[in-house]
Tab-separated table of C-alpha atoms in Angstrom:
chain	number	residue	atom	x	y	z
A	682	MET	CA	-0.011	0.001	0.003
A	683	ALA	CA	1.305	3.482	-0.912
A	684	LYS	CA	2.676	5.536	1.943
A	685	ALA	CA	1.776	9.125	2.786
A	686	ILE	CA	2.273	11.970	5.231
A	687	LEU	CA	-0.534	13.589	7.215
A	688	TYR	CA	0.124	17.082	8.538
A	689	ASP	CA	-2.214	18.473	11.216
A	690	SER	CA	-1.936	22.250	11.373
A	691	THR	CA	-3.872	22.434	14.655
A	692	ARG	CA	-1.197	20.381	16.436
A	693	CYS	CA	1.849	22.160	14.949
A	694	VAL	CA	3.852	24.203	17.456
A	695	GLN	CA	6.170	25.645	14.763
A	696	CYS	CA	9.289	24.286	16.438
A	697	GLY	CA	11.020	23.843	13.064
A	698	ARG	CA	12.377	20.378	13.785
A	699	CYS	CA	10.915	19.022	10.554
A	700	GLU	CA	12.761	21.726	8.644
A	701	THR	CA	16.031	20.912	10.407
A	702	ALA	CA	15.636	17.171	9.831
A	703	CYS	CA	15.028	17.772	6.129
A	704	ARG	CA	17.984	20.112	5.849
A	705	VAL	CA	20.375	17.729	7.589
A	706	ILE	CA	19.471	14.566	5.652
A	707	ASN	CA	19.572	16.418	2.323
A	708	ASP	CA	22.757	18.322	3.177
A	709	LEU	CA	21.157	21.716	2.522
A	710	PRO	CA	22.814	24.997	3.572
A	711	GLU	CA	21.768	26.279	6.973
A	712	GLU	CA	21.982	29.931	5.920
A	713	ALA	CA	19.456	29.625	3.052
A	714	PRO	CA	16.473	32.006	3.172
A	715	HIS	CA	13.399	30.686	4.983
A	716	ARG	CA	11.205	29.927	1.986
A	717	LEU	CA	10.570	27.016	-0.345
A	718	SER	CA	13.522	26.957	-2.725
A	719	GLU	CA	16.264	24.838	-4.250
A	720	HIS	CA	17.922	25.039	-0.788
A	721	ARG	CA	14.780	24.447	1.286
A	722	PHE	CA	12.644	21.397	0.513
A	723	THR	CA	10.154	22.028	3.308
A	724	VAL	CA	9.236	25.175	5.248
A	725	LEU	CA	6.828	26.191	7.945
A	726	GLU	CA	4.734	29.205	7.064
A	727	GLU	CA	2.119	31.132	8.976
A	728	HIS	CA	-1.086	32.407	7.379
A	729	ASN	CA	-3.781	34.294	9.301
A	730	GLY	CA	-2.251	33.082	12.558
A	731	HIS	CA	-2.276	29.425	11.493
A	732	PRO	CA	0.864	27.383	10.793
A	733	VAL	CA	1.148	25.321	7.626
A	734	ARG	CA	3.910	23.138	6.263
A	735	ARG	CA	4.839	23.444	2.580
A	736	MET	CA	6.642	20.725	0.655
A	737	CYS	CA	6.225	18.552	-2.435
A	738	MET	CA	2.734	17.026	-2.347
A	739	HIS	CA	3.855	13.799	-4.124
A	740	CYS	CA	0.814	13.483	-6.349
A	741	GLU	CA	-0.617	10.035	-6.952
A	742	ASP	CA	-0.404	10.739	-10.693
A	743	PRO	CA	2.153	13.549	-10.881
A	744	ALA	CA	2.084	16.113	-13.681
A	745	CYS	CA	5.800	16.733	-13.253
A	746	ALA	CA	6.621	13.118	-14.155
A	747	SER	CA	4.179	13.074	-17.073
A	748	VAL	CA	5.855	16.030	-18.807
A	749	CYS	CA	9.474	15.033	-18.096
A	750	PRO	CA	10.960	13.996	-21.496
A	751	VAL	CA	13.790	11.970	-19.911
A	752	ALA	CA	11.921	10.292	-17.016
A	753	ALA	CA	14.034	12.065	-14.401
A	754	LEU	CA	10.943	12.233	-12.194
A	755	LYS	CA	9.079	9.047	-11.318
A	756	LYS	CA	6.205	8.101	-9.073
A	757	THR	CA	7.324	5.144	-6.955
A	758	LYS	CA	4.949	2.442	-5.840
A	759	GLU	CA	5.804	3.316	-2.246
A	760	GLY	CA	4.415	6.871	-2.654
A	761	PRO	CA	7.288	9.360	-3.108
A	762	VAL	CA	7.960	11.096	-6.410
A	763	SER	CA	11.670	10.533	-6.907
A	764	TYR	CA	14.140	12.605	-8.930
A	765	ASP	CA	17.214	11.433	-10.828
A	766	PRO	CA	19.575	14.415	-11.329
A	767	SER	CA	21.834	12.401	-13.647
A	768	ALA	CA	18.966	12.065	-16.138
A	769	CYS	CA	17.677	15.640	-15.832
A	770	MET	CA	18.316	17.843	-18.870
A	771	GLY	CA	17.198	21.064	-17.137
A	772	CYS	CA	14.210	21.725	-19.412
A	773	ARG	CA	12.086	22.930	-16.448
A	774	TYR	CA	8.872	21.407	-17.820
A	775	CYS	CA	8.202	19.996	-14.352
A	776	VAL	CA	8.500	23.469	-12.838
A	777	MET	CA	5.801	24.762	-15.167
A	778	ALA	CA	3.579	21.677	-14.816
A	779	CYS	CA	3.405	21.450	-11.013
A	780	PRO	CA	0.025	22.827	-9.802
A	781	PHE	CA	1.495	23.361	-6.317
A	782	ASN	CA	4.485	25.427	-7.500
A	783	VAL	CA	7.022	23.188	-5.753
A	784	PRO	CA	10.000	22.216	-7.970
A	785	ARG	CA	12.772	24.797	-7.906
A	786	TYR	CA	15.523	25.376	-10.481
A	787	GLU	CA	19.157	26.004	-9.558
A	788	TRP	CA	19.580	29.256	-11.472
A	789	SER	CA	22.848	30.099	-9.709
A	790	SER	CA	24.507	26.738	-10.407
A	791	ALA	CA	26.960	26.163	-13.230
A	792	ILE	CA	25.250	22.831	-13.914
A	793	PRO	CA	21.665	23.594	-12.796
A	794	LYS	CA	19.200	20.915	-11.828
A	795	VAL	CA	15.696	20.803	-10.382
A	796	ARG	CA	15.430	20.388	-6.607
A	797	LYS	CA	12.534	19.305	-4.434
A	798	CYS	CA	11.528	17.062	-1.551
A	799	GLU	CA	11.695	13.357	-2.411
A	800	MET	CA	10.045	12.204	0.826
A	801	CYS	CA	13.315	10.456	1.721
A	802	VAL	CA	12.544	7.894	-0.963
A	803	ASP	CA	15.502	5.657	-0.040
A	804	ARG	CA	14.339	5.434	3.561
A	805	VAL	CA	10.729	4.767	2.545
A	806	GLN	CA	11.787	1.986	0.193
A	807	ASP	CA	13.716	0.449	3.075
A	808	GLY	CA	10.580	0.482	5.204
A	809	LYS	CA	11.590	3.535	7.236
A	810	ALA	CA	9.826	6.855	7.806
A	811	PRO	CA	10.947	10.119	6.148
A	812	ASN	CA	13.381	11.990	8.366
A	813	CYS	CA	11.074	14.974	8.814
A	814	THR	CA	8.363	12.845	10.459
A	815	ARG	CA	10.645	11.403	13.140
A	816	PHE	CA	11.252	14.446	15.339
A	817	CYS	CA	7.906	16.244	15.634
A	818	PRO	CA	7.262	16.665	19.408
A	819	ALA	CA	3.558	17.457	18.944
A	820	ASP	CA	2.561	14.528	16.689
A	821	ALA	CA	1.555	17.047	13.992
A	822	ILE	CA	3.189	14.898	11.303
A	823	ARG	CA	2.203	11.288	10.808
A	824	PHE	CA	3.590	8.789	8.296
A	825	GLY	CA	1.901	5.580	7.213
A	826	ASP	CA	-0.390	3.927	4.705
A	827	ARG	CA	-2.319	6.562	2.751
A	828	ASP	CA	-5.733	4.962	3.176
A	829	GLU	CA	-5.246	4.651	6.930
A	830	LEU	CA	-4.030	8.234	7.274
A	831	LEU	CA	-6.976	9.501	5.229
A	832	ALA	CA	-9.362	7.625	7.503
A	833	GLU	CA	-7.562	9.030	10.540
A	834	ALA	CA	-7.825	12.582	9.179
A	835	LYS	CA	-11.561	12.226	8.611
A	836	GLY	CA	-11.935	10.680	12.039
A	837	ARG	CA	-10.249	13.654	13.702
A	838	ILE	CA	-12.475	16.049	11.812
A	839	ALA	CA	-15.657	14.155	12.680
A	840	GLY	CA	-14.593	13.757	16.308
A	841	LYS	CA	-13.838	17.460	16.848
A	842	PRO	CA	-15.870	19.488	14.346
A	843	ASP	CA	-15.326	22.648	16.407
A	844	ARG	CA	-11.565	22.297	16.020
A	845	TYR	CA	-11.244	21.336	12.352
A	846	HIS	CA	-12.484	22.675	9.047
A	847	ASP	CA	-14.229	19.780	7.333
A	848	TYR	CA	-11.792	19.221	4.483
A	849	VAL	CA	-8.751	17.032	3.838
A	850	TYR	CA	-6.436	18.896	1.500
A	851	GLY	CA	-4.744	16.413	-0.816
A	852	GLU	CA	-7.493	13.804	-0.761
A	853	LYS	CA	-8.640	14.817	-4.253
A	854	GLU	CA	-6.374	17.653	-5.405
A	855	ALA	CA	-4.653	16.715	-8.671
A	856	GLY	CA	-6.250	13.287	-8.405
A	857	GLY	CA	-4.978	12.795	-4.845
A	858	THR	CA	-1.593	13.320	-3.216
A	859	SER	CA	0.686	11.476	-0.805
A	860	VAL	CA	0.820	14.500	1.476
A	861	MET	CA	-2.451	15.478	3.160
A	862	ILE	CA	-3.213	18.499	5.325
A	863	ILE	CA	-5.979	19.263	7.810
A	864	GLY	CA	-6.486	22.436	9.821
A	865	ALA	CA	-8.828	24.762	11.644
A	866	VAL	CA	-9.570	26.925	8.598
A	867	PRO	CA	-10.159	26.364	4.858
A	868	PRO	CA	-7.090	25.647	2.710
A	869	ALA	CA	-7.168	29.129	1.183
A	870	GLU	CA	-6.664	30.661	4.650
A	871	LEU	CA	-3.647	28.388	5.119
A	872	GLY	CA	-2.110	29.791	1.952
A	873	LEU	CA	-2.534	26.529	0.014
A	874	PRO	CA	-3.278	26.600	-3.733
A	875	ILE	CA	-7.044	26.221	-4.205
A	876	ASP	CA	-7.227	26.362	-7.992
A	877	VAL	CA	-5.831	22.847	-8.369
A	878	PRO	CA	-8.128	20.578	-10.465
A	879	LYS	CA	-9.532	17.520	-8.744
A	880	GLU	CA	-8.681	15.119	-11.541
A	881	ALA	CA	-5.159	13.898	-12.235
A	882	LEU	CA	-3.392	16.501	-14.370
A	883	PRO	CA	-1.778	13.994	-16.766
A	884	VAL	CA	-5.360	13.285	-17.902
A	885	ARG	CA	-5.654	16.905	-18.963
A	886	THR	CA	-2.226	16.740	-20.549
A	887	TRP	CA	-3.310	13.774	-22.675
A	888	GLN	CA	-6.580	15.511	-23.595
A	889	VAL	CA	-4.552	18.359	-25.050
A	890	LEU	CA	-1.849	16.212	-26.660
A	891	SER	CA	-4.431	13.865	-28.212
A	892	ARG	CA	-5.838	16.829	-30.132
A	893	LEU	CA	-2.477	17.896	-31.494
A	894	PRO	CA	-2.483	15.629	-34.585
A	895	GLY	CA	-5.784	17.137	-35.739
A	896	VAL	CA	-4.592	20.630	-34.972
A	897	VAL	CA	-1.348	20.076	-36.862
A	898	VAL	CA	-3.124	18.607	-39.905
A	899	GLY	CA	-5.663	21.430	-39.864
A	900	ALA	CA	-2.965	24.057	-39.597
A	901	ALA	CA	-0.970	22.422	-42.391
A	902	ALA	CA	-4.063	22.344	-44.638
A	903	PHE	CA	-4.766	26.009	-43.899
A	904	LEU	CA	-1.181	27.028	-44.668
A	905	LEU	CA	-1.163	24.979	-47.840
A	906	GLY	CA	-4.452	26.562	-48.965
A	907	THR	CA	-3.117	30.023	-48.204
A	908	TRP	CA	0.060	29.298	-50.175
A	909	TRP	CA	-1.967	28.070	-53.166
A	910	VAL	CA	-4.167	31.179	-53.186
A	911	ILE	CA	-1.147	33.502	-53.014
A	912	GLU	CA	0.698	31.579	-55.733
A	913	ARG	CA	-2.427	31.597	-57.897
A	914	ARG	CA	-2.822	35.350	-57.516
A	915	ASN	CA	0.840	35.912	-58.340
A	916	LYS	CA	0.539	33.729	-61.454
A	917	LEU	CA	-2.548	35.547	-62.674
A	918	SER	CA	-0.871	38.856	-62.059
A	919	ASP	CA	2.171	37.769	-64.069
A	920	GLU	CA	-0.057	36.529	-66.917
A	921	THR	CA	-1.949	39.784	-66.992
A	922	ALA	CA	1.241	41.802	-67.039
A	923	SER	CA	2.646	39.600	-69.809
A	924	ALA	CA	-0.504	40.024	-71.889
A	925	ALA	CA	-0.415	43.771	-71.442
A	926	THR	CA	3.222	43.824	-72.545
A	927	LYS	CA	2.397	41.830	-75.683
A	928	ASP	CA	-0.429	44.244	-76.482
A	929	ARG	CA	1.881	47.221	-76.116
A	930	VAL	CA	4.619	45.825	-78.444
A	931	PRO	CA	2.529	45.839	-81.685
A	932	GLN	CA	1.216	49.294	-80.792
A	933	LYS	CA	4.742	50.578	-80.326
A	934	ARG	CA	5.848	49.087	-83.615
A	935	LEU	CA	2.911	50.710	-85.365
A	936	GLU	CA	3.807	54.097	-83.901
A	937	GLU	CA	7.440	53.680	-85.009
A	938	ARG	CA	6.301	52.793	-88.559
A	939	GLU	CA	4.078	55.871	-88.744
A	940	GLU	CA	6.973	58.053	-87.600
A	941	ARG	CA	9.194	56.664	-90.393
A	942	LEU	CA	6.546	57.321	-93.015
A	943	GLU	CA	6.148	60.904	-91.835
A	944	ILE	CA	9.882	61.462	-92.083
A	945	ARG	CA	9.974	60.082	-95.649
A	946	SER	CA	7.114	62.261	-96.693
């Protein structure tokens, strides 16, 4: 069964231990600015007085992986979306495709790559929890089977409706994600993207790509038709000009003959 992370904003005390654990295991610079970037794979933010953790959502059917032309990004059966820097060609399609605005590009690097949270994929594949989930003192971050965590999230909401907003962010966004968030207020008030479609984005990608052959053929036919009309007009114009020239030649000869006759007379 696919693994997932459940983050409970109402339990978070903003201690920052999840950030530190992520930084240490990924060997990220300590002095990096406190924001999601190529040097920060997870950050704690505060919106309207409520804490929220931002990181890669690890979509069940990730758009980033679907647009990657070299398969540098892959959805693993365990849950994490992994990244292979040796395969990456730096096209940044994944950056543009992500509905959560997560992947970051190393603009300042001589050999730039894309960076993001991989949910400690090596640890997860070894049956261990991601490093960020191990040190939370308030039990705000849980790791386990996705279905069980989803049931737990809904159970918390149902058990304390006065404490939670009745919504599990990540249950359906982008077709479902392996990171789910619950809190006291709606996702928009936590600063989470709310314009994310509910269906898996690769479905939309295919809907667009599947129309491309027809679009290309139609465009080619239109351009060919336009070329034919232009060429036809040019040909008719040349024929008209040629005919006019032929009509002028006999007339000119006639005028020259008349001039010679006048001179003789």
